[in-house]
Tab-separated table of C-alpha atoms and ligand atoms in Angstrom:
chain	number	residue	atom	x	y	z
A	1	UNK	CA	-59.219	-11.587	62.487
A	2	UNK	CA	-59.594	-11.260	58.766
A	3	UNK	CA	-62.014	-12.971	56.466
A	4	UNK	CA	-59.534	-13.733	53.297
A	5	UNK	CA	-60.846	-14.483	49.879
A	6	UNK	CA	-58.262	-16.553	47.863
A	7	UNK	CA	-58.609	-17.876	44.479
A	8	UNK	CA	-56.373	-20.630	43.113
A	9	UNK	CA	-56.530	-21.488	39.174
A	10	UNK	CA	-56.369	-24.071	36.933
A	11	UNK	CA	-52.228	-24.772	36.993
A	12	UNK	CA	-51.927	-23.996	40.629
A	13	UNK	CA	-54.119	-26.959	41.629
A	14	UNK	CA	-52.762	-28.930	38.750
A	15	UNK	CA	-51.892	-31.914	40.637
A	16	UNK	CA	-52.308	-33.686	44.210
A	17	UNK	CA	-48.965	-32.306	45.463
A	18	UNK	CA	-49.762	-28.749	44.016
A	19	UNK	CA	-53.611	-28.922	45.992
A	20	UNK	CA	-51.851	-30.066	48.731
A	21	UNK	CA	-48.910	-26.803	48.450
A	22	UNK	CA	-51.733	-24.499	48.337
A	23	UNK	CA	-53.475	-26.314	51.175
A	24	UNK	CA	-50.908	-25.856	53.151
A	25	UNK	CA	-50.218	-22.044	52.236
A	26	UNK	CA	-54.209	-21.207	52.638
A	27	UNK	CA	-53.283	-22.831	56.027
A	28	UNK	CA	-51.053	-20.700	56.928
A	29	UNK	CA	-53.593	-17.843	57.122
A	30	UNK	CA	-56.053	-19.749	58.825
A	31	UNK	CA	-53.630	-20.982	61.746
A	32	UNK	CA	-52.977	-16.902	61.837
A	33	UNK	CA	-56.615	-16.494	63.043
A	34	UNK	CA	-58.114	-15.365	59.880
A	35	UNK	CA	-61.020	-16.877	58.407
A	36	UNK	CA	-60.663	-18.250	55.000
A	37	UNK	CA	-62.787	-18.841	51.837
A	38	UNK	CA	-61.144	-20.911	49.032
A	39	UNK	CA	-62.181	-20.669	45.802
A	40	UNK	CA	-60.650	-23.317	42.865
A	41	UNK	CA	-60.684	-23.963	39.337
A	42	UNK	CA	-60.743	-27.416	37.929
A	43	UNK	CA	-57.096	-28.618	37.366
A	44	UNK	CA	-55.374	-27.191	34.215
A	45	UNK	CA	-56.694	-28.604	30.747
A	46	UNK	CA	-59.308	-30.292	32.569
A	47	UNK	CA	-62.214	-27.944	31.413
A	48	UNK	CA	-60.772	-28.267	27.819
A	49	UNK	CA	-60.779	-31.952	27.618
A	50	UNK	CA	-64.306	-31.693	28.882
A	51	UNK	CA	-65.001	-29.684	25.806
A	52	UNK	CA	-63.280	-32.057	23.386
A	53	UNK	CA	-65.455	-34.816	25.170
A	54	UNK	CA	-68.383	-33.261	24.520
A	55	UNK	CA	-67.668	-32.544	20.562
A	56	UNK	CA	-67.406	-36.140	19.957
A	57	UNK	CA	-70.968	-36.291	21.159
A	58	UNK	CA	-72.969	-33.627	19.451
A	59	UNK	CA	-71.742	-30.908	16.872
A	60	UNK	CA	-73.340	-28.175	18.633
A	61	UNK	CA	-73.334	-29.189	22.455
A	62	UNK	CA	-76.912	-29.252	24.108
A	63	UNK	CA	-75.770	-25.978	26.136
A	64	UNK	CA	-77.452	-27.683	29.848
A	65	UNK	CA	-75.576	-30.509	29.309
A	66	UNK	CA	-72.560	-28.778	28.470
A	67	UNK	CA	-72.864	-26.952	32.181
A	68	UNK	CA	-73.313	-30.186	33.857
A	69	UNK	CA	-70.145	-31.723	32.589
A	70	UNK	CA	-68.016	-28.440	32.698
A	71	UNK	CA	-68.820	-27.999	36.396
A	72	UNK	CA	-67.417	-31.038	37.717
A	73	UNK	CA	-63.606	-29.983	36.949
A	74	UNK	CA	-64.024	-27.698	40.194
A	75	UNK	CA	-66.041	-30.447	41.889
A	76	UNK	CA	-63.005	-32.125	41.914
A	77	UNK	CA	-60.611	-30.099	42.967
A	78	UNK	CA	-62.499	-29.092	45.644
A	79	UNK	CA	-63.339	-32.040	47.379
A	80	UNK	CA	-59.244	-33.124	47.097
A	81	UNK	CA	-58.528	-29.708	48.699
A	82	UNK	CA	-61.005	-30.224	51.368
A	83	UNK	CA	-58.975	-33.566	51.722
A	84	UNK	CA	-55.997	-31.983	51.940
A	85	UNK	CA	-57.091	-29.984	54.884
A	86	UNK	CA	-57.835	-32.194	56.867
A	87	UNK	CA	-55.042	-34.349	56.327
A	88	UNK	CA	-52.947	-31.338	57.570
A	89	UNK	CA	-54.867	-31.490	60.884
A	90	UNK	CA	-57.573	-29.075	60.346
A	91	UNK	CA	-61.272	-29.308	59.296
A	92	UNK	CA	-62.318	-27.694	55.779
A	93	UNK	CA	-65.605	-28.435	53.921
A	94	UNK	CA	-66.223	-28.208	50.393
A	95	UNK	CA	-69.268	-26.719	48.633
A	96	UNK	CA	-70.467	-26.479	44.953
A	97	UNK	CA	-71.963	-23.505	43.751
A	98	UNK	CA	-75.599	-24.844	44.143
A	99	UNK	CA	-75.232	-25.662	47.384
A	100	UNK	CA	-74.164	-22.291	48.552
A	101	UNK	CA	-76.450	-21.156	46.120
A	102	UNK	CA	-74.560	-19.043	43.807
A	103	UNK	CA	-77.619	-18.174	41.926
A	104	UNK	CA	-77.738	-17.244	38.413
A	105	UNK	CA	-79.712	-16.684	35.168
A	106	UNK	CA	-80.213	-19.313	32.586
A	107	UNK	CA	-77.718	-18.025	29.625
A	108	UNK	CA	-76.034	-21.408	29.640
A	109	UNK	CA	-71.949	-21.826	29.420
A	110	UNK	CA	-71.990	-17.653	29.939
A	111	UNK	CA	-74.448	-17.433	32.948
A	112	UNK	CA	-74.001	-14.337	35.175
A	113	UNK	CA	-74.034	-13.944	38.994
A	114	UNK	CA	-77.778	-12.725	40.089
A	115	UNK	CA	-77.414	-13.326	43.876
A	116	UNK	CA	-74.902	-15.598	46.620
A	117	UNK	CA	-76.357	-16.770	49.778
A	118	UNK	CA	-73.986	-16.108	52.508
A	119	UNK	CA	-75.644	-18.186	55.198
A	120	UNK	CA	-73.820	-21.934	54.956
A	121	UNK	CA	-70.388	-20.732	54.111
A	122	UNK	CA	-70.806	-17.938	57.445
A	123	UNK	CA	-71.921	-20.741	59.382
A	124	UNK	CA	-69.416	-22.894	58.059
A	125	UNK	CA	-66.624	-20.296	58.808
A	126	UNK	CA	-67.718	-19.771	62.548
A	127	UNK	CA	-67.872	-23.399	62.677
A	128	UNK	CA	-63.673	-22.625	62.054
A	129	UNK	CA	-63.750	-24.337	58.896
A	130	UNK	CA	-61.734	-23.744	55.888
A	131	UNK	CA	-64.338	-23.085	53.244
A	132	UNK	CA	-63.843	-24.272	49.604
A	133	UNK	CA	-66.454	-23.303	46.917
A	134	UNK	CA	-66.212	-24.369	43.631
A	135	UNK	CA	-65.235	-21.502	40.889
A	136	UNK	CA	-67.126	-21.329	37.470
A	137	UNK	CA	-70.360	-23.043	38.616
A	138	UNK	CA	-73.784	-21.341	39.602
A	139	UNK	CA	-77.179	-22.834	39.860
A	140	UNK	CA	-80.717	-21.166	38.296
A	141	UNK	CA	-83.456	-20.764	39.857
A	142	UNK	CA	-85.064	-24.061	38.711
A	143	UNK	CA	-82.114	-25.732	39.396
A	144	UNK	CA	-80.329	-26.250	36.748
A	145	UNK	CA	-76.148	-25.960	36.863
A	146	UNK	CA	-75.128	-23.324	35.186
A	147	UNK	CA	-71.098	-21.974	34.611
A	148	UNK	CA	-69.965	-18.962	34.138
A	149	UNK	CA	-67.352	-18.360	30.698
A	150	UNK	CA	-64.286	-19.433	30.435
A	151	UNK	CA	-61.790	-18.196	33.324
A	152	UNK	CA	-65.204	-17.709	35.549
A	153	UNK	CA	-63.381	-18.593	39.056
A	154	UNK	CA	-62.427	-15.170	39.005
A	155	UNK	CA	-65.789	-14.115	39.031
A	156	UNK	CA	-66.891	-16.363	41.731
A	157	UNK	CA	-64.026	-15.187	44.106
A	158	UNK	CA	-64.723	-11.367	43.582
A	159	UNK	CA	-68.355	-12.073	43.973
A	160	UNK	CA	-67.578	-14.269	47.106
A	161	UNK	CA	-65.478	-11.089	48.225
A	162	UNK	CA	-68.568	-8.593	47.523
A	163	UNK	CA	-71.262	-10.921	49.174
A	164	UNK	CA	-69.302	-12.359	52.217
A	165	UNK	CA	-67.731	-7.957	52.685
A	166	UNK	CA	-64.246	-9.809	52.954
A	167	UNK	CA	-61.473	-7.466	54.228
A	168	UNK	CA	-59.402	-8.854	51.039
A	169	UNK	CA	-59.607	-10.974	47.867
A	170	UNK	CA	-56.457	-12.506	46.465
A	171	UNK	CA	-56.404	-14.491	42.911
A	172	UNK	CA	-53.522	-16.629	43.056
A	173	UNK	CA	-52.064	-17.435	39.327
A	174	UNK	CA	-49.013	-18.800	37.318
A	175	UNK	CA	-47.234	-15.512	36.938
A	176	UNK	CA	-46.880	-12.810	39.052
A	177	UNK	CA	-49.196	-10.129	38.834
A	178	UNK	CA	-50.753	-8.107	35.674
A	179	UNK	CA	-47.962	-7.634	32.781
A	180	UNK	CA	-47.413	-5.069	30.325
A	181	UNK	CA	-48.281	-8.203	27.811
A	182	UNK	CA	-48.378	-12.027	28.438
A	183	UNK	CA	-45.370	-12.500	29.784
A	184	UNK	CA	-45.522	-15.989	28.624
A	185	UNK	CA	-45.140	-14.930	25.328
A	186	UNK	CA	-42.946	-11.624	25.763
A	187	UNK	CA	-40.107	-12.340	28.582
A	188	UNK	CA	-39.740	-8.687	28.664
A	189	UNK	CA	-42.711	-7.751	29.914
A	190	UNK	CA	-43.321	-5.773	32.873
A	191	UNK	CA	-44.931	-6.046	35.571
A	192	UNK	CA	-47.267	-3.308	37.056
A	193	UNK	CA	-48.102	-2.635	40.754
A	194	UNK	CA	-50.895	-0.335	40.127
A	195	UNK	CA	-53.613	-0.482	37.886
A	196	UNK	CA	-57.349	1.061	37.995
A	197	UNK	CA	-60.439	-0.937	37.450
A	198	UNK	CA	-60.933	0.826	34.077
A	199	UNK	CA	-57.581	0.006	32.847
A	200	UNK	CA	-58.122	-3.580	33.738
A	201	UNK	CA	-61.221	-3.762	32.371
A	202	UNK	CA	-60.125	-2.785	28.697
A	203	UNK	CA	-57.097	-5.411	29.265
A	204	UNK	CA	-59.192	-8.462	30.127
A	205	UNK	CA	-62.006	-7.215	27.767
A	206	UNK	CA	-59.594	-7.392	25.276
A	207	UNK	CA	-57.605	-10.971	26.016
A	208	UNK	CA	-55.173	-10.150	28.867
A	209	UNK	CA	-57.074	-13.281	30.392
A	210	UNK	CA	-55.067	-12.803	33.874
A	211	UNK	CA	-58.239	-11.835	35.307
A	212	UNK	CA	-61.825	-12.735	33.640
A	213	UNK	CA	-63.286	-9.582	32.666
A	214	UNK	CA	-66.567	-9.876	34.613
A	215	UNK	CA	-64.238	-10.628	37.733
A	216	UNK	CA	-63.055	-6.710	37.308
A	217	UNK	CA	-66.307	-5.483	36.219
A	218	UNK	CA	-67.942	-6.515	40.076
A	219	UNK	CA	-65.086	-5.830	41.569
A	220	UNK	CA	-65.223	-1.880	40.293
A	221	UNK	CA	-68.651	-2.097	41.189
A	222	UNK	CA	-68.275	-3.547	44.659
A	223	UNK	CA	-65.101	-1.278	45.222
A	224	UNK	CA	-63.092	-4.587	45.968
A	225	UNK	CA	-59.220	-4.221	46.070
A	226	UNK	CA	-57.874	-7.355	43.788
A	227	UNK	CA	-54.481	-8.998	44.525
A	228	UNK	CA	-53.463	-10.852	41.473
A	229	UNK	CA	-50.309	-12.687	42.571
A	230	UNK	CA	-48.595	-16.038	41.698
A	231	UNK	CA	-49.145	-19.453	43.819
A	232	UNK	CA	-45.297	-20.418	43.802
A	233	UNK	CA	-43.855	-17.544	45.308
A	234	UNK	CA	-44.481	-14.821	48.159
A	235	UNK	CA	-43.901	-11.762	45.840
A	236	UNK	CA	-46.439	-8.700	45.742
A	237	UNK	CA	-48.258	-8.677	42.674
A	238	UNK	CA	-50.760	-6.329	40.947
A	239	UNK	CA	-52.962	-4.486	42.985
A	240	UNK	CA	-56.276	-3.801	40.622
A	241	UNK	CA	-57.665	-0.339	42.493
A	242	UNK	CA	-59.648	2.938	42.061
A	243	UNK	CA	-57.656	4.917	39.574
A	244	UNK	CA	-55.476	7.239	41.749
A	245	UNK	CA	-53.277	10.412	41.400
A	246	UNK	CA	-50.438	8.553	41.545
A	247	UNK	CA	-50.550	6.248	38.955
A	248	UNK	CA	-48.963	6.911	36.088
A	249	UNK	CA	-50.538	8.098	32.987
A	250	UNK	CA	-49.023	6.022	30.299
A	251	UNK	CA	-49.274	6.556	26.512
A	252	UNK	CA	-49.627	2.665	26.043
A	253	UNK	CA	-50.284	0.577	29.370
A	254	UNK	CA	-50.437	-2.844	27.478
A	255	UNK	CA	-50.422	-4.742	24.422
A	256	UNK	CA	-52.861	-7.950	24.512
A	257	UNK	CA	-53.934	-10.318	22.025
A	258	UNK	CA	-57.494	-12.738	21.761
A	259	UNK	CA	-57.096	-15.799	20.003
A	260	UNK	CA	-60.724	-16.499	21.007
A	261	UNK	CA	-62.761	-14.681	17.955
A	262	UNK	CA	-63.324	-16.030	14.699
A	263	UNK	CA	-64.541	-13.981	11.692
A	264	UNK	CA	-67.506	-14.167	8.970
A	265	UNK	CA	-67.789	-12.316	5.982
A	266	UNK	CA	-70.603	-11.827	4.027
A	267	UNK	CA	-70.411	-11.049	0.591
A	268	UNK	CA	-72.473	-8.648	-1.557
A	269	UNK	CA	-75.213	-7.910	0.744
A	270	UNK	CA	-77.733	-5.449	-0.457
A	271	UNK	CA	-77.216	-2.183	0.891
A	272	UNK	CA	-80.229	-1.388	1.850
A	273	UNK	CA	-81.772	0.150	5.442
A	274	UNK	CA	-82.853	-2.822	7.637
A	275	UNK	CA	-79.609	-5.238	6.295
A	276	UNK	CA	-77.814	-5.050	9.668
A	277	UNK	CA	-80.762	-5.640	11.858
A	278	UNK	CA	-82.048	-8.602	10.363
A	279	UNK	CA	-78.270	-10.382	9.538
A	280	UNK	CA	-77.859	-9.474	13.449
A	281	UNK	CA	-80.802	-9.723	15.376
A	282	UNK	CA	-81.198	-13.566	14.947
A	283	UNK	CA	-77.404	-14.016	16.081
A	284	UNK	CA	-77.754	-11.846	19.269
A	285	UNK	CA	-81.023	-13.777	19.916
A	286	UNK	CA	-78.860	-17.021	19.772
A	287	UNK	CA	-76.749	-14.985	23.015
A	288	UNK	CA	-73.964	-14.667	20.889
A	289	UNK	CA	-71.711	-11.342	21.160
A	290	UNK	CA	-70.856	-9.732	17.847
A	291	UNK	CA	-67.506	-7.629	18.730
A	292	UNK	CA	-65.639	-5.895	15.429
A	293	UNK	CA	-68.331	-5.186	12.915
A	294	UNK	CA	-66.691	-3.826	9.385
A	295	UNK	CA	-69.105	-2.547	6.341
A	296	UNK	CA	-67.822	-1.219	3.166
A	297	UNK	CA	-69.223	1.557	1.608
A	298	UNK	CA	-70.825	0.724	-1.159
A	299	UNK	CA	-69.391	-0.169	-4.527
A	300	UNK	CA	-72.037	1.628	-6.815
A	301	UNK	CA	-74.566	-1.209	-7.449
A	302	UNK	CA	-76.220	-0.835	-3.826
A	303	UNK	CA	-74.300	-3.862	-2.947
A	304	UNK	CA	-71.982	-4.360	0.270
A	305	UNK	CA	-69.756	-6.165	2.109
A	306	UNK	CA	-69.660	-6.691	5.602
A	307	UNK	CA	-67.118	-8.528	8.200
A	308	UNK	CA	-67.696	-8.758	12.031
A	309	UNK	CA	-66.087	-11.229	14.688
A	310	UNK	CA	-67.322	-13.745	16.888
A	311	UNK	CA	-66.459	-15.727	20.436
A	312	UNK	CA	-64.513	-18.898	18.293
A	313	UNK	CA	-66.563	-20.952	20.680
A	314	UNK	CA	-70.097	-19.461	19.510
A	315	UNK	CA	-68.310	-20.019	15.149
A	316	UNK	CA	-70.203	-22.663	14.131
A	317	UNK	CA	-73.657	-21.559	15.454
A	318	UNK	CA	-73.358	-18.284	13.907
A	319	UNK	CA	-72.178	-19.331	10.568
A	320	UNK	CA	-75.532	-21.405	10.781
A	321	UNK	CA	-77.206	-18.541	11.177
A	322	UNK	CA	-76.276	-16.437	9.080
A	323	UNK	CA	-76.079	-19.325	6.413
A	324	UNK	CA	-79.906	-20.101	6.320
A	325	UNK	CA	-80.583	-16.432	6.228
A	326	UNK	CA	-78.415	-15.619	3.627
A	327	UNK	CA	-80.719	-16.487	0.738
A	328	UNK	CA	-83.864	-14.672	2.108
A	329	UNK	CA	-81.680	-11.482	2.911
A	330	UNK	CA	-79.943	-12.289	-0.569
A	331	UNK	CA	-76.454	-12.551	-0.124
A	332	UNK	CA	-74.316	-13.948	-2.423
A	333	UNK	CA	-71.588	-15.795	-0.071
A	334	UNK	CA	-71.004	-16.299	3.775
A	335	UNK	CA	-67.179	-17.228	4.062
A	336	UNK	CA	-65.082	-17.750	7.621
A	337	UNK	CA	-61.687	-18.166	9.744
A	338	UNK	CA	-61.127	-19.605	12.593
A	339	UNK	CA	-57.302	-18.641	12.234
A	340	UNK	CA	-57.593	-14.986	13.224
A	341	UNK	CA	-56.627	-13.285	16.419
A	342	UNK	CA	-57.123	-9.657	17.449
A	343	UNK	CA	-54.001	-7.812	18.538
A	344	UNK	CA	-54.805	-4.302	21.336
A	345	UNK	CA	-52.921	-1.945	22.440
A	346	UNK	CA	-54.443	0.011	25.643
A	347	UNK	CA	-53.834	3.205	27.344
A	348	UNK	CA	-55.634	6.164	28.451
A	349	UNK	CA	-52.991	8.219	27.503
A	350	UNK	CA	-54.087	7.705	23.927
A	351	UNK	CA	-56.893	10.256	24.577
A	352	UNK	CA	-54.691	12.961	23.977
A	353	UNK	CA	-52.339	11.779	21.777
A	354	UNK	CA	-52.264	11.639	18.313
A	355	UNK	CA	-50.385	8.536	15.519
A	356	UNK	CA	-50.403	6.000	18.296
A	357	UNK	CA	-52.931	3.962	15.773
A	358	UNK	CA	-50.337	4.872	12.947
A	359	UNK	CA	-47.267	4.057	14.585
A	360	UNK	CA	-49.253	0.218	15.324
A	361	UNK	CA	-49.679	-0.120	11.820
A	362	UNK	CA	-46.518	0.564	10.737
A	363	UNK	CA	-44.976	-1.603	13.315
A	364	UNK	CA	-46.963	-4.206	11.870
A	365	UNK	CA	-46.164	-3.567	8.105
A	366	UNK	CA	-42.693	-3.524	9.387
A	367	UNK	CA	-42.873	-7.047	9.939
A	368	UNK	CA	-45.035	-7.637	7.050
A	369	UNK	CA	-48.224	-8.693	9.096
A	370	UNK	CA	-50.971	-8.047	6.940
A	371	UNK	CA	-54.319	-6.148	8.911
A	372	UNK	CA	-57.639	-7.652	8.137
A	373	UNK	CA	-59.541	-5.192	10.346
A	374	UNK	CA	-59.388	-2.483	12.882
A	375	UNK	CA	-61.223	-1.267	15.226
A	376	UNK	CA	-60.592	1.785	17.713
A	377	UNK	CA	-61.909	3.587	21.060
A	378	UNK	CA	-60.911	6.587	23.056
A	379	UNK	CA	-58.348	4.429	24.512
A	380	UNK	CA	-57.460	1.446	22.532
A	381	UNK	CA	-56.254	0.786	19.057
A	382	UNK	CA	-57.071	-3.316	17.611
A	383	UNK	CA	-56.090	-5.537	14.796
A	384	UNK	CA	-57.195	-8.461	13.329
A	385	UNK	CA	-54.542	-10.182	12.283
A	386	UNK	CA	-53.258	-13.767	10.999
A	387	UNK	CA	-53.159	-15.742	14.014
A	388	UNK	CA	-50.025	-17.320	13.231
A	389	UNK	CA	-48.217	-13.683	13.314
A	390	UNK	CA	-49.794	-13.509	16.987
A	391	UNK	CA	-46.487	-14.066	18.855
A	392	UNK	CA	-44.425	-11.328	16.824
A	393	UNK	CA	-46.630	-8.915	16.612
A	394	UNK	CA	-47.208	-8.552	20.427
A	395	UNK	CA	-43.376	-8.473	20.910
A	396	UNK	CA	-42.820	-6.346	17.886
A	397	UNK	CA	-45.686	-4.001	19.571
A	398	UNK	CA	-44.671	-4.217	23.160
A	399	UNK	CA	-41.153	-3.341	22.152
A	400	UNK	CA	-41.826	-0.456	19.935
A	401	UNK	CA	-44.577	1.597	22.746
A	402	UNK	CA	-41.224	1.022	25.060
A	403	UNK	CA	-42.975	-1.167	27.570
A	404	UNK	CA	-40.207	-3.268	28.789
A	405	UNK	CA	-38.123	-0.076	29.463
A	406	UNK	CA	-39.451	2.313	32.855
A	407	UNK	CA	-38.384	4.921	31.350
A	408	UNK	CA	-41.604	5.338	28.931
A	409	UNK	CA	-42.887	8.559	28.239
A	410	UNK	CA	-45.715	9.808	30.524
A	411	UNK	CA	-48.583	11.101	28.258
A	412	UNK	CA	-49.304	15.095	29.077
A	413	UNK	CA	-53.018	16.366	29.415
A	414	UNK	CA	-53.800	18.567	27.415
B	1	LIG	P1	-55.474	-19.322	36.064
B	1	LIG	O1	-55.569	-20.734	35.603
B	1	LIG	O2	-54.646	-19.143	37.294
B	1	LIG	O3	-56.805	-18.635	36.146
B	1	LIG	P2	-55.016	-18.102	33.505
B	1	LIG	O4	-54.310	-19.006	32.541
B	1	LIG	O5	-56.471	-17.923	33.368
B	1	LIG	O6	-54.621	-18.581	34.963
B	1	LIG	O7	-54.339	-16.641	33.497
B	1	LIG	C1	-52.957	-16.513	33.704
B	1	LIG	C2	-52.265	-16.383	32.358
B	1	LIG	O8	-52.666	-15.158	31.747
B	1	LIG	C3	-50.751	-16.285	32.417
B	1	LIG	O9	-50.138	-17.538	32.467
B	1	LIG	C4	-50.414	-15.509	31.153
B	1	LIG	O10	-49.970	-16.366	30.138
B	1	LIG	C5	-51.746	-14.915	30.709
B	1	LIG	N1	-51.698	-13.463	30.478
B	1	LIG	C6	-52.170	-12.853	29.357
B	1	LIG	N2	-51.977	-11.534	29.429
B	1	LIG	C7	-51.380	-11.276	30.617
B	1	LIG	C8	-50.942	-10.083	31.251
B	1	LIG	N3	-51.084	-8.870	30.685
B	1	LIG	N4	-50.373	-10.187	32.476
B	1	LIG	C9	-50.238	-11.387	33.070
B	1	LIG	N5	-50.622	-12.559	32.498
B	1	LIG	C10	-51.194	-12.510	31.288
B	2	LIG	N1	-62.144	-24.144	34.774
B	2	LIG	C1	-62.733	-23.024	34.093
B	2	LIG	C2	-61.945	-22.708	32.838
B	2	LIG	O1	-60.967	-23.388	32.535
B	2	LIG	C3	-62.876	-21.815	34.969
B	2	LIG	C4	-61.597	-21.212	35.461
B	2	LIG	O2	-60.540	-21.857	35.454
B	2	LIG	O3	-61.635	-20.056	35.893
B	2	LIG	O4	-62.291	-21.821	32.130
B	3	LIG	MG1	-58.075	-17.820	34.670
C-alpha cells in the first residue's frame, strides 16, 4: 500500500466536471489500496482575477490582505473535490494549509515553507480518507495566511511528499511532461523523459513555469522523484531525478522565456564606490529580487548608467523606490518597461563548448530582434528582449540548437 502524492493545477480542476474527472482518477488509486494526498490549485484564471480585484482597491495591495484573498481560489476547489468524493461513494476531507499547519515565514505573497505538521492529514489517511490540502497557502506563526508565489501548489505537493516520506509525488498538468520549450508556443517541442534536479532548476528558474522553481529546489533537497504528467491522458511524462550516467549530455537542453520581469534604467548615476549599495539595498529590503543587473563603464565624466530587472509584479514598488532616492543619490532619470521578456537557453553542455552565446545572437539578429541585455552562467545564455518578439524568438531558438530533431549533437567533455 502506497502513500501517493498527486498535484492537480489550475486548468485541470477548471470546472465541476473536470474536479469531478480527477476525482474519479485520484479514485482509482485509492480503491487500489493506496493512500492518497490531493493537493489543488484554485481553478484556472481564478488567482488572476483575484489580482485584478484587488488593483481596483489599492495601487499597491496591502500584501496580508492580498494572501487572504489569493488563498481562497484553492479553498474552493478543495472543498468541491472533497464533494466530489464523496459523491463517488467514498469519504475525502478537505484541509487548508492552516489547518494542517503548513507553517511559514511572514514574506507575504512569496512566503516559504518553514515546517508541515503531519499529524491530521496521517490521522486522516488511516481514518481511509482521501486527503485534499489546499496548494499555495501556508499560515505564520501568528496566524496570519500566507501564499506561496505564483505556481506555489507545486511547492506544497513536493513538500507534502518530503514531510508525509510518500513513496511517490505526481504533478498532474495540461501538457505532458517537461518540453524542450513551451510546447504551447513551439508545437515542435520535445518532450524529455529524464531530467536532473539541476537541469530543472535552471529551467523553472528561468520561466519554464511547468514546475515552480522552489517545488524542484525541495525536491533535490529531499531526494524526491517528481512525475510531471498531464491530467487528460495516461501517458508517462517527465521524470525530474538525480542526474544519472545515462542521461544525455546535451549542448542545449531547453530554450525558455519569462514574461514576468520588467526593467528600470537609471540614467547618469555617479560612478562612484557605494552607488550600487545604496540604489539596491532599499529595494532588497522591500523583499524584492533584483535578477539581470547591467552597468556601463563609464563615459569619462564619472557618470554611469545602469539597467537591472525586476519580478513585473514587484514594478511599481521598485520604481517608487528608486524614484524618491534618485535625487539624494543624484540621478538624473529613472525610466521603465513593462514590455520586456527574457529569452534562455540552458544546457550543461555549454560548459565546454564554445559560440553557443554567439550563435543565440545571431539567430536573433537573423530575425531582426533587437537585445536589450544579456546575461550568462556556466550553463545558460539570456536575453532581454521586446516582449512582443517572445513567440519567434523561442521557435527561431529552439529550431536552430536542433531541439525538435533526436538526433542533436551530444556535447563531448573535454
Ligand atoms: P498548472 O496550472 O497545471 O500548474 P502551469 O500553467 O503552471 O500549469 O504549467 C504548465 C504550462 O507550462 C504548460 O501549459 C506550458 O504552456 C508551460 N510551459 C512552459 N515551459 C514549458 C516546458 N519547458 N515544458 C512544458 N511546459 C512548459
Ligand atoms: N493558484 C496559484 C497560482 O495561480 C497557485 C498555483 O496554481 O500553483 O499561481
Ligand atoms: Mg503551475
Amino acid at each position: 500500500m502506497a502513500l501517493i502524492v498527486q498535484k492537480f493545477g489550475g486548468t485541470s480542476v477548471a470546472t465541476c466536471d473536470k474536479i469531478r474527472n480527477v476525482a474519479r482518477r485520484v479514485l482509482k488509486q485509492a480503491r487500489a489500496g493506496n493512500r492518497m494526498v490531493v493537493v489543488l490549485s484554485a481553478m484556472a484564471g481564478e488567482t488572476n482575477r483575484f489580482v485584478d480585484l484587488s488593483r481596483q482597491m489599492q495601487r499597491i495591495p496591502d500584501p496580508r490582505e492580498m494572501d487572504v484573498l489569493l488563498s481562497s481560489g484553492e479553498q474552493v476547489t478543495v472543498a468541491l473535490f472533497a464533494m466530489a468524493v464523496k459523491d463517488e461513494g467514498h469519504d475525502a476531507i478537505s484541509l487548508l494549509g492552516d489547518q494542517v499547519r503548513i507553517t511559514t515565514d511572514k514574506l507575504h505573497t512569496k512566503a516559504r515553507i518553514k515546517n508541515i505538521d503531519t499529524a491530521l492529514i496521517n490521522r486522516h489517511l488511516e481514518a481511509g480518507k482521501v486527503v485534499v490540502v489546499a496548494g499555495f497557502q501556508g499560515v505564520t506563526e501568528q496566524d496570519d495566511i500566507t501564499t506561496l508565489g505564483r505556481g506555489g501548489s507545486d511547492t506544497t505537493a513536493v513538500a507534502l511528499a518530503a514531510a508525509l516520506k510518500a513513496d511517490s509525488c505526481e504533478i498532474f498538468t495540461d501538457v505532458e511532461g517537461v518540453y524542450t520549450t513551451d510546447p504551447n508556443v513551439c508545437s515542435s517541442a520535445r518532450k524529455i523523459s529524464r531530467i536532473s534536479y539541476d537541469e530543472m532548476l535552471e529551467l523553472a528558474s528561468l520561466g519554464a513555469k511547468v514546475l515552480d522553481i522552489r517545488s524542484v529546489g525541495l525536491a533535490k533537497r529531499y531526494k524526491v522523484p517528481v512525475h510531471v504528467r498531464s491530467t487528460f491522458t495516461e501517458t508517462e511524462g517527465t521524470w525530474v531525478v538525480e542526474e544519472d550516467k545515462t542521461m544525455e549530455s546535451m549542448l542545449v537542453s531547453g530554450v525558455t522565456y519569462n514574461k514576468n520581469e520588467a526593467r528600470i534604467t537609471v540614467s547618469r548615476v555617479p560612478d562612484t564606490p557605494g552607488i550600487a549599495s545604496r540604489l539596491f539595498t532599499p529595494i532588497s529590503e522591500a523583499g524584492i529580487v533584483v535578477d539581470m543587473i547591467i552597468q556601463n563603464t563609464r563615459t569619462g565624466d564619472n557618470i554611469t548608467d545602469m539597467t537591472f530587472t525586476v519580478p513585473r509584479s514587484d514594478y511599481e514598488r521598485a520604481m517608487k523606490i528608486v524614484e524618491s532616492m534618485a535625487g539624494e543619490i543624484g540621478v538624473e532619470r529613472v525610466t521603465g518597461s513593462v514590455d520586456i521578456a527574457k529569452v534562455s537557453i540552458v544546457g550543461v553542455g555549454m560548459r565546454n563548448h564554445s559560440g553557443i552565446a554567439t550563435k543565440m545572437f545571431d539567430v536573433l539578429a537573423r530575425e531582426g530582434i533587437n537585445i536589450q541585455m544579456i546575461s550568462t552562467s556556466e550553463i545558460k545564455v539570456s536575453c532581454v528582449i521586446e516582449e512582443k518578439y517572445t513567440e519567434l524568438a523561442v521557435r527561431a531558438l529552439h529550431d536552430a540548437f536542433g531541439l525538435s530533431q533526436d538526433n542533436q549533437p551530444v556535447a563531448q567533455s573535454n
